[in-house]
Coordinates of C-alpha atoms and ligand atoms in Angstrom, one line a residue:
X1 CA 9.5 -6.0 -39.3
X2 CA 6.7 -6.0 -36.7
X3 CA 8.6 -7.8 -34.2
X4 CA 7.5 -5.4 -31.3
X5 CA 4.4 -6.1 -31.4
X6 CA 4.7 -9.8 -30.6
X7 CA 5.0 -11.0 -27.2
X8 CA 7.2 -13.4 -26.0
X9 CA 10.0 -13.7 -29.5
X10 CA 13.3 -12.9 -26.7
X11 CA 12.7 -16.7 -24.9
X12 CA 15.6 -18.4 -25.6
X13 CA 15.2 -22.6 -26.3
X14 CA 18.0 -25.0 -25.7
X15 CA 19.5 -26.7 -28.8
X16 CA 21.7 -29.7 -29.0
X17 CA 25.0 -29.1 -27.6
X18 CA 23.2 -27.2 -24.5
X19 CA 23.4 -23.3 -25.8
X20 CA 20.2 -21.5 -25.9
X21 CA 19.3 -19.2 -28.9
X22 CA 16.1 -17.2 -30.0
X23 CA 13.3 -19.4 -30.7
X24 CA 12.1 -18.9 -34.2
X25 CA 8.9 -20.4 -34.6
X26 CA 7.6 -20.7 -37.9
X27 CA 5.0 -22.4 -37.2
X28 CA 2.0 -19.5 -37.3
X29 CA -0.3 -21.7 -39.5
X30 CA -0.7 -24.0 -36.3
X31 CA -1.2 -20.9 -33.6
X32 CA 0.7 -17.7 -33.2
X33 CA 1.9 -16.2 -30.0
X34 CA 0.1 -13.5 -28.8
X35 CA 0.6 -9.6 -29.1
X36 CA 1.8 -7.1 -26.5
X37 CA -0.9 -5.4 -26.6
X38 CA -3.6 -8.2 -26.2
X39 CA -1.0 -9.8 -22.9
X40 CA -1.7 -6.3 -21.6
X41 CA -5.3 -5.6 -22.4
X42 CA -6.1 -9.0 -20.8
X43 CA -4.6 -7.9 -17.6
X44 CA -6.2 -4.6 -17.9
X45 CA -9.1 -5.9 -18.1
X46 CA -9.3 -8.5 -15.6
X47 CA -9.7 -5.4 -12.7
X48 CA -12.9 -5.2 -14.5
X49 CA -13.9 -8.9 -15.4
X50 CA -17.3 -9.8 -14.6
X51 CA -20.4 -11.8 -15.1
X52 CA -22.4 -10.4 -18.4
X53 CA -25.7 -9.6 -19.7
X54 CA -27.6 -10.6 -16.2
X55 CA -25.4 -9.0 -14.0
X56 CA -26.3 -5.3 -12.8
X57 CA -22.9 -4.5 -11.2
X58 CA -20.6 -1.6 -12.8
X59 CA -18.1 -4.5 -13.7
X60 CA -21.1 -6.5 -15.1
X61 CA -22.4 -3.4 -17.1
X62 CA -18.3 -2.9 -18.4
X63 CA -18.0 -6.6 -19.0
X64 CA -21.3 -7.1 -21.1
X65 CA -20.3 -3.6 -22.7
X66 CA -17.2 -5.2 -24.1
X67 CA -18.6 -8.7 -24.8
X68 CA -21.5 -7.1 -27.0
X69 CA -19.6 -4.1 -28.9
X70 CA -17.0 -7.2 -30.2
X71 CA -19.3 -8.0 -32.7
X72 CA -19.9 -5.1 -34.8
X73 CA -15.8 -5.0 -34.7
X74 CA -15.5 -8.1 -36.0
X75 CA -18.0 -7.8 -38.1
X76 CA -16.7 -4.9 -39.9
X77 CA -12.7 -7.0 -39.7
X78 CA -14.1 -8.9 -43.1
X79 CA -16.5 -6.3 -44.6
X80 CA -19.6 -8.1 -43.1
X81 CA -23.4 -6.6 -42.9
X82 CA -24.4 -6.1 -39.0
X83 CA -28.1 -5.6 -40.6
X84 CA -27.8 -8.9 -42.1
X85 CA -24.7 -11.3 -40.4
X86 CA -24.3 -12.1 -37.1
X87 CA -21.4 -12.9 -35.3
X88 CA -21.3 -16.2 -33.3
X89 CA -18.7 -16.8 -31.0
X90 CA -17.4 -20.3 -30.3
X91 CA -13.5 -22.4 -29.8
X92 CA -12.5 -22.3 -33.0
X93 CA -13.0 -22.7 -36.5
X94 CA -13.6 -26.3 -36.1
X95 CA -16.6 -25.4 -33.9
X96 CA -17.5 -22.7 -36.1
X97 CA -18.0 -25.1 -39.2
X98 CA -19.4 -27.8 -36.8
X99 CA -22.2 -25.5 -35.3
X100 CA -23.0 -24.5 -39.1
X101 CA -23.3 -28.0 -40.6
X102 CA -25.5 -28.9 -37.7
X103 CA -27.9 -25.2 -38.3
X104 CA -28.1 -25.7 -41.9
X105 CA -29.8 -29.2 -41.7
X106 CA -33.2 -28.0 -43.0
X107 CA -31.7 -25.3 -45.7
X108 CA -29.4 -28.6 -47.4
X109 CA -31.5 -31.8 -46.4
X110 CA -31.2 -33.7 -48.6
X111 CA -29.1 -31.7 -50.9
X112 CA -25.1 -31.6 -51.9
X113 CA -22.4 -30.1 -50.4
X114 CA -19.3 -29.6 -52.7
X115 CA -16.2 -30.0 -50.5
X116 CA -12.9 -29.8 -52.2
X117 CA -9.8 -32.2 -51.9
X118 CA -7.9 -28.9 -50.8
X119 CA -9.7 -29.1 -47.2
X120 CA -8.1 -29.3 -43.9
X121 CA -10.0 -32.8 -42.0
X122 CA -12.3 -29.6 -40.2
X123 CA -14.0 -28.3 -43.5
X124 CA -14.8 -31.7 -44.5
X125 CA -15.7 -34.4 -41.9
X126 CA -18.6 -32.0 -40.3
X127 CA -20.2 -32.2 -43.7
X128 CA -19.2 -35.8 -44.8
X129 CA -21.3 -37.0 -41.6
X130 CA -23.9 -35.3 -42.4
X131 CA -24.9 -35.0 -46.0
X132 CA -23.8 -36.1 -49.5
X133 CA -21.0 -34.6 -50.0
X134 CA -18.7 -34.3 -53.2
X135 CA -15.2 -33.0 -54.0
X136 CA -13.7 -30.3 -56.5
X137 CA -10.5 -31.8 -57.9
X138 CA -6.8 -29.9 -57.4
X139 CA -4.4 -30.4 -60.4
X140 CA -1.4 -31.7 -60.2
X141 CA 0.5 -28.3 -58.3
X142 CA -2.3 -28.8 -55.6
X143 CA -4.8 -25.6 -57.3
X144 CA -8.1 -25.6 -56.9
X145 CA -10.4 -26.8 -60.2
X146 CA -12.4 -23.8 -61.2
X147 CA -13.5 -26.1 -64.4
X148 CA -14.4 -29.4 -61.9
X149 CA -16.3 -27.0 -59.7
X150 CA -18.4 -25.6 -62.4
X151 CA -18.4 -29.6 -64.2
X152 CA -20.1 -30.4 -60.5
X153 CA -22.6 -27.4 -60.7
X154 CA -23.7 -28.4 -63.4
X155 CA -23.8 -31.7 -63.1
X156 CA -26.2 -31.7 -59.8
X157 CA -28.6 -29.2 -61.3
X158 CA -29.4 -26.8 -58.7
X159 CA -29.0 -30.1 -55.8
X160 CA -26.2 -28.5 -54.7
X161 CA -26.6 -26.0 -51.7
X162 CA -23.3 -25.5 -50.6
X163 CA -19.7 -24.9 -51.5
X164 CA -17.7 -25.0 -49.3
X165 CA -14.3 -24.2 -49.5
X166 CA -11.2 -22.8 -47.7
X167 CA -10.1 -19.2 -48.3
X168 CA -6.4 -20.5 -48.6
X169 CA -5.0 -23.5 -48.0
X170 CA -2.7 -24.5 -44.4
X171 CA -0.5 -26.8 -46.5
X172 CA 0.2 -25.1 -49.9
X173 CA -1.0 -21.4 -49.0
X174 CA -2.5 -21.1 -52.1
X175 CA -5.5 -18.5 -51.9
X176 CA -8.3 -19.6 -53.7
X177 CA -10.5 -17.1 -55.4
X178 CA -13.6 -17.1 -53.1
X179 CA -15.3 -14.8 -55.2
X180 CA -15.1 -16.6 -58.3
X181 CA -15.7 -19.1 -56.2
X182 CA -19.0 -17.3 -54.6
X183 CA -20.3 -16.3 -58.4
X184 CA -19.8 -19.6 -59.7
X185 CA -22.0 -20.9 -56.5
X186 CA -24.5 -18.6 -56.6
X187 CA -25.0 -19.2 -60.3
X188 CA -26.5 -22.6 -59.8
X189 CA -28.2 -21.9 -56.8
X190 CA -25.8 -22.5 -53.9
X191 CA -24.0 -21.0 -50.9
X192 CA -20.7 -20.3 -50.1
X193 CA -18.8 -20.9 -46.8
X194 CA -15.9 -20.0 -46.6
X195 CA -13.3 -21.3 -44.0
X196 CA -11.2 -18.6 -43.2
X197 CA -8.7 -20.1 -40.6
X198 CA -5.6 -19.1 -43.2
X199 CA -7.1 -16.6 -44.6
X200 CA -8.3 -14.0 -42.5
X201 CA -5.2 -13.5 -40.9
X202 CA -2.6 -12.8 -43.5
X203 CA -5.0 -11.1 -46.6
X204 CA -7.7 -8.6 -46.5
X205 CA -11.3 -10.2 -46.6
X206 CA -14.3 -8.8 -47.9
X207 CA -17.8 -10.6 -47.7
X208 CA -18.8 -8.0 -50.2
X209 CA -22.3 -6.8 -49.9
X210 CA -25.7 -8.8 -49.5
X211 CA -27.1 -9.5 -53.1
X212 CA -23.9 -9.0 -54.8
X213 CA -22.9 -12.1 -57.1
X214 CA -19.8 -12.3 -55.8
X215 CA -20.7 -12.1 -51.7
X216 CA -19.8 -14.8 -49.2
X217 CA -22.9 -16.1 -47.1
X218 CA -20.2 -18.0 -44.0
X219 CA -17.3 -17.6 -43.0
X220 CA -15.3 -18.5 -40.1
X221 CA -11.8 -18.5 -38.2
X222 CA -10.2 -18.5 -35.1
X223 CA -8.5 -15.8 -33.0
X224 CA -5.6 -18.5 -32.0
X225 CA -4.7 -17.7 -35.2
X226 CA -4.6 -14.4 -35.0
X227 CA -2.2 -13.4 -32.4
X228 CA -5.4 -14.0 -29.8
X229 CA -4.8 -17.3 -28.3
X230 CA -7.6 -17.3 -25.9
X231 CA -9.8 -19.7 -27.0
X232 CA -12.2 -18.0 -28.7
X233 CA -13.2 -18.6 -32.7
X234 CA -15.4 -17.0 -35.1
X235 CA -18.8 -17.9 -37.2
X236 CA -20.2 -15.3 -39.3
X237 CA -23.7 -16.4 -41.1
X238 CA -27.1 -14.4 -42.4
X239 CA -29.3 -13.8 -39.0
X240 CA -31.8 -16.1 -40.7
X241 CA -29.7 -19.0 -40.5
X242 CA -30.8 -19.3 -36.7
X243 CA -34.5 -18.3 -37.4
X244 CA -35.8 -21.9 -37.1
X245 CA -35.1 -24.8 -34.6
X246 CA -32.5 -24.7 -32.2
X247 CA -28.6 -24.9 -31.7
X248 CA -26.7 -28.2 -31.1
X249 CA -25.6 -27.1 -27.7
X250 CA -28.4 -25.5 -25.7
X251 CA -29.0 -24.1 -22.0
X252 CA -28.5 -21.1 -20.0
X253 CA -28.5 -17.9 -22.1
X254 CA -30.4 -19.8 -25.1
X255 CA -33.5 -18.8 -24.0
X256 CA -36.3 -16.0 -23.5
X257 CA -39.0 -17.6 -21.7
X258 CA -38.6 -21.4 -20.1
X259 CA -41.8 -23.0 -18.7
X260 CA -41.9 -26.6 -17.5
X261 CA -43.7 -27.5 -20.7
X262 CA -42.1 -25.1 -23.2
X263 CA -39.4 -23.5 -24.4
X264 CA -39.0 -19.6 -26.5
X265 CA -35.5 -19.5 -28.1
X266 CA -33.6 -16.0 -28.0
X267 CA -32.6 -14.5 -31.1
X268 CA -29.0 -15.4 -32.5
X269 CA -26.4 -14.7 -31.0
X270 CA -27.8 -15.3 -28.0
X271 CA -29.3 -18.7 -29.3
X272 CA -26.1 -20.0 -30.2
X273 CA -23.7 -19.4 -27.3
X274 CA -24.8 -21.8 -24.6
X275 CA -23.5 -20.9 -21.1
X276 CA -21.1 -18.5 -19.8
X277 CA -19.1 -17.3 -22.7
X278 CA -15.4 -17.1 -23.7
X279 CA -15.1 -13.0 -22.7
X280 CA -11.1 -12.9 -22.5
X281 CA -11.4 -14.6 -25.7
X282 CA -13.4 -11.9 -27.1
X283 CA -11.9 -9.3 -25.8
X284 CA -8.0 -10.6 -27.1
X285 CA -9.6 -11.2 -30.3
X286 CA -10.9 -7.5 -30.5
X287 CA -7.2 -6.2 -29.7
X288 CA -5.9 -7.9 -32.3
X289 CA -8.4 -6.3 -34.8
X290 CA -7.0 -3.1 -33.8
X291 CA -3.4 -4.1 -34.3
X292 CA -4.4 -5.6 -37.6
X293 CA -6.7 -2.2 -38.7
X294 CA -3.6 -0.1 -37.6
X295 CA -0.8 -1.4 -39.7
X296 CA -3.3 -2.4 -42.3
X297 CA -4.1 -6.0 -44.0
X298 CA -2.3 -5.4 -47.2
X299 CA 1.0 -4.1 -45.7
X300 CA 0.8 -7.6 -43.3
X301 CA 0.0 -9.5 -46.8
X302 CA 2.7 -7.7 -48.8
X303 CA 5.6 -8.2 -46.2
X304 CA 4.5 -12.0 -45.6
X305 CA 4.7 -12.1 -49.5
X306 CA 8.4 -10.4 -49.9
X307 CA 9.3 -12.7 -46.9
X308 CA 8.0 -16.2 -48.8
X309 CA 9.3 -14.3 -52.0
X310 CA 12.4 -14.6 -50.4
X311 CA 12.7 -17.8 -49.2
X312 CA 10.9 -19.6 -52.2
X313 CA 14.2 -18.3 -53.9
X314 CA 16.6 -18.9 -51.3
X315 CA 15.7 -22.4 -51.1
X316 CA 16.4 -23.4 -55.0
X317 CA 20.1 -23.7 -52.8
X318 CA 18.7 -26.8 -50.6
X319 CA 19.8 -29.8 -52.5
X320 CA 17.1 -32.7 -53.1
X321 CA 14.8 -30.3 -52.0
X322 CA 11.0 -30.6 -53.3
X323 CA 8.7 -27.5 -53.4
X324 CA 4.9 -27.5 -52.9
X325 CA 4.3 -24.2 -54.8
X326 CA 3.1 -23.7 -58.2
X327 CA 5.1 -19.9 -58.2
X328 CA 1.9 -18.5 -58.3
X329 CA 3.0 -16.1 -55.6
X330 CA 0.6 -13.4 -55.9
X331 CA -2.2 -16.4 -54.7
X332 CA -0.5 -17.4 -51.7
X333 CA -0.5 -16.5 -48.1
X334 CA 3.1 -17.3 -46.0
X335 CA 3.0 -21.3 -46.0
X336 CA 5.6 -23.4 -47.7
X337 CA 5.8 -27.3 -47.6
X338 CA 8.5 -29.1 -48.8
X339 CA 10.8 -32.1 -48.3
X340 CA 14.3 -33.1 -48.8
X341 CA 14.3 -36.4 -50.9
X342 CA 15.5 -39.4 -48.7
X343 CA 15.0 -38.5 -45.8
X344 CA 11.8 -38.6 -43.6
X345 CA 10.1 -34.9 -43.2
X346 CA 10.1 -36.2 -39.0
X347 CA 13.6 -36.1 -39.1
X348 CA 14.1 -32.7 -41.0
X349 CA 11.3 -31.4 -38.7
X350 CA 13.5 -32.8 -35.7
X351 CA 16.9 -31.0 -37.3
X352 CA 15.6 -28.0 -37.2
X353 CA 14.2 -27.6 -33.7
X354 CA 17.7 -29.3 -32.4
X355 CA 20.0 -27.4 -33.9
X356 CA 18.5 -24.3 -34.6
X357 CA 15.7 -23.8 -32.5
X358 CA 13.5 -23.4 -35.3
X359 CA 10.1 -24.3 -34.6
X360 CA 8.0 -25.9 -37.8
X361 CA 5.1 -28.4 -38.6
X362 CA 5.8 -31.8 -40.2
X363 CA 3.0 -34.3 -40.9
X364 CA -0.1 -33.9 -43.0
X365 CA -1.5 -31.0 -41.7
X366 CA -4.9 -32.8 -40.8
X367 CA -5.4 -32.4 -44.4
X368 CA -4.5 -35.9 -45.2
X369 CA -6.7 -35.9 -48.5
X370 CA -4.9 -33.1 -50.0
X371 CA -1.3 -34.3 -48.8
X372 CA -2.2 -37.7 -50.5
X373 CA -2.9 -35.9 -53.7
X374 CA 0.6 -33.1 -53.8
X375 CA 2.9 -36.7 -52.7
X376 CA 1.0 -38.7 -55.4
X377 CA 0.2 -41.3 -53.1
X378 CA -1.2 -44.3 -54.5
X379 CA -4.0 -46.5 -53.7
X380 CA -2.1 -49.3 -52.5
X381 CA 0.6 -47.5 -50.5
X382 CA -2.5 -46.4 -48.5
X383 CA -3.3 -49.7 -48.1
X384 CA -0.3 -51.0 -46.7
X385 CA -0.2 -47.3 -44.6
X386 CA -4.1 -48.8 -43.5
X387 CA -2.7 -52.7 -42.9
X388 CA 0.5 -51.8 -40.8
X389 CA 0.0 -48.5 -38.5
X390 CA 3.6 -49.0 -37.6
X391 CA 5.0 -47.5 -40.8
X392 CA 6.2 -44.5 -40.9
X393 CA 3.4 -42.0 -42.6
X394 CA 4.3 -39.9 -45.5
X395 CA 3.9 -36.0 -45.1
X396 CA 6.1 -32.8 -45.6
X397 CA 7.8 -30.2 -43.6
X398 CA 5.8 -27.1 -43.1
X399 CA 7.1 -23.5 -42.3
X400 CA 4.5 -20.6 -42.2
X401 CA 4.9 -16.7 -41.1
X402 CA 3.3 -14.5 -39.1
X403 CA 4.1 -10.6 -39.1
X404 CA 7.0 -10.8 -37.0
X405 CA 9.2 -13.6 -38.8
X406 CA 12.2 -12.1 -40.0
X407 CA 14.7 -12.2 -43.3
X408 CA 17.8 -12.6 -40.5
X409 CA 15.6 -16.0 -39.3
X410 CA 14.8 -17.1 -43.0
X411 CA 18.8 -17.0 -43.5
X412 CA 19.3 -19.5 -41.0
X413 CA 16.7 -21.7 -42.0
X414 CA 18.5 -22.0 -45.3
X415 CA 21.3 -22.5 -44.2
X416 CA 21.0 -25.3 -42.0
X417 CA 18.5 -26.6 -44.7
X418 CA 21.4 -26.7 -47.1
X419 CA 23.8 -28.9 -45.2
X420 CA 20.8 -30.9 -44.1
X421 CA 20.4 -31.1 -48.0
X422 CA 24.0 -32.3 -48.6
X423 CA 24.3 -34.6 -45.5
X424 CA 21.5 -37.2 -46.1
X425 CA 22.9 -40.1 -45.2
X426 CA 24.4 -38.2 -41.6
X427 CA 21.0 -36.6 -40.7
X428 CA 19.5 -40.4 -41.6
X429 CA 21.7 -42.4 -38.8
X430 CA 21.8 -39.4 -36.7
X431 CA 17.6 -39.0 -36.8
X432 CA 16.5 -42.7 -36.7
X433 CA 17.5 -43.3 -33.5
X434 CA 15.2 -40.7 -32.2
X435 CA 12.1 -42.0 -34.1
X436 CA 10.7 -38.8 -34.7
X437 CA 7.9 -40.1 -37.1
Ligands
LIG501 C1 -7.5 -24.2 -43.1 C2 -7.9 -24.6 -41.7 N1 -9.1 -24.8 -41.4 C3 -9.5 -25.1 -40.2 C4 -8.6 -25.2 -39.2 C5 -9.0 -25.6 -37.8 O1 -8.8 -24.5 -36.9 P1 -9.0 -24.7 -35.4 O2 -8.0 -25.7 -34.9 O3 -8.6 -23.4 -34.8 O4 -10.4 -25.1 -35.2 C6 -7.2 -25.0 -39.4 C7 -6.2 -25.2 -38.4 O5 -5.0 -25.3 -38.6 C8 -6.9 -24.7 -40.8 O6 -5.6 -24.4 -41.1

């Protein structure tokens, strides 16, 4: 539908027997491609790119004009408080969630952070390192416990000081409610972070306002995500959480006032962006929010919906297909994993980009935990997985849209899906030779 925004979708790839088609890529949970408009508002503004905040040139002025007005624009993108939040730019979401398990050292201590087995690898190891951590149970579709979260609260009475959970997940797509969520947290005396690297793309986010049971204290994401791909990702947090001590990477533009023997931090942002910072980044990012305000967050969420609506049904055709979705679709951003029993989710992965050109995701998802968990993976299969690296790992096949994906592209997906579902034993012999594990 928005197909003319996206820059790039007319390259044609090269399939098996040497044709080229349309590249579908469906694989917009990993990175999107950029928009037209940010390819050309990059180029516009290179005539003016410049040094910022120390330079006095016009192009210096225009430069750290557009570096400093991003915030309050992203800012606003979720609903945040400019009096209160600040908005620190980094890489990426992994950064984001990195910078903020190092700055919240003296707020948790020795305290608990509840994780959740729903996590992708970057909303858990940068806490696992550093503190106790514990983990919310999913049931047996993959959803979040709402009853295991409170049974943790509880049990921990008032040690816990944050939950941190992801706004929906990169495997199942399930939306968790991060309000309930945020309520539940705040109840017993804890944070909530939020990551939103699947999230704020595809659904309207709202930190809802400071004091409000329901708020969300962090959240972050990355602009890759978000039709931006220039490097540049997101940490929104209370001003106060850079009040005290100092960030994990520090240097030029950290500081006020630098004597041999002493050292005066600048406020946050400033504080926590260490050297020359990511301003095409920034400035992509900030195009993107204006494509996203224009055609609005809910009409993005409620075509991505109709489009997984779609295929969810469309692919009760695949035989010996397996689902990942609870048909909760109303609580779901556009990610399906699946794979076709008996054959290896490398080789479907592999089918797919030959013979089609369609672009997906196979693996784990760097959310091995959770993946372990939705493919009932037992103890001593992960054992022998440990023992012999050679053997090929167990995953799924992932396919996830972005505003452009179309029904015409979902209708070859199915279809190819569908005599990959009824020719196992072909796509077997005619895979393993490629050893696409
Ligand atoms: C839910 C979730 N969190 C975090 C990340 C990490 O994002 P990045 O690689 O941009 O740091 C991803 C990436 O796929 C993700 O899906």
């Amino acid at each position: 539908m928005y197909k003319k925004y996206v820059h790039g979708l007319k390259t044609l790839v090269p399939i098996e027997n040497g044709i080229k088609v349309p590249y579908i890529n469906f694989d917009n949970a990993a990175t999107t491609p950029p928009l037209v408009s940010v390819m050309k508002r990059i180029n516009d503004f290179s005539h003016f790119y410049s040094s910022i905040h120390r330079g006095t040139g016009y192009k210096s002025v225009i430069s750290s004009l557009c570096y400093d007005n991003s915030r309050n624009i992203v800012l606003d993108f979720v609903k945040a408080d400019p009096n209160h939040h600040v908005a620190i730019f980094v890489k990426n979401t992994t950064e984001a969630i990195n910078k903020l398990s190092y700055r919240l050292k003296n707020e948790i201590k020795d305290g608990i952070v509840l994780s959740t087995y729903m996590e992708h690898h970057s909303n858990d190891l940068p806490w696992r390192y550093k503190y106790k951590v514990d983990y919310v149970e999913v049931d047996e579709k993959g959803r979040l416990s709402l009853d295991h979260l409170e049974y943790l609260l509880k049990k921990y009475k008032g040690k816990v000081k944050l939950v941190t959970v992801t706004g929906a997940s990169n495997v199942t797509g399930y939306i968790n409610p991060i309000h309930r969520i945020a309520r539940l947290a705040h109840k017993y005396g804890s944070k909530i972070m939020v990551d939103g690297a699947q999230l704020v793309p595809h659904h309207p986010v709202n930190l809802k306002p400071i004091g409000h049971p329901e708020h969300i204290d962090y959240i972050a994401f990355s602009a890759h995500k978000m039709y931006a791909p220039f490097g540049i990702g997101v940490l929104i947090a209370p001003k106060s959480t850079f009040e005290e001590g100092y960030s994990e990477n520090i240097g030029g533009g950290t500081v006020d006032i630098v004597t041999p023997k002493e050292v005066i931090w600048a406020p946050a942002p400033e504080k926590e962006e260490a050297g020359t910072p990511n301003i095409f980044g920034v400035v992509a990012l900030v195009e993107s929010i204006k494509l996203f305000n224009k055609l609005g967050m809910e009409c993005i969420s409620n075509y991505e919906r109709d489009l997984t609506r779609y295929t969810l049904e469309r692919l009760k055709e695949v035989p010996n297909i397996i689902i990942y979705d609870d048909g909760d679709i109303k609580n779901k951003v556009s990610i399906i994993s699946f794979n076709i029993q008996g054959l290896h989710h490398g080789f479907v992965a592999a089918a797919l980009s030959m013979e089609a050109g369609i672009g997906v995701r196979n693996g784990c998802f760097c959310a091995q935990p959770y993946i372990q968990k939705l493919l009932n993976i037992s103890q001593e299969d992960m054992a022998a997985y440990k023992s012999n690296r050679q053997l090929p790992r167990p995953g799924a096949v992932r396919i996830s849209y972005g505003i452009y994906n179309s029904f015409d592209e979902v209708n070859i997906l199915v279809e190819l899906l569908k005599h990959i579902g009824n020719n196992i034993e072909y796509y077997n012999k005619k895979y393993k030779s490629l050893a696409f594990y």
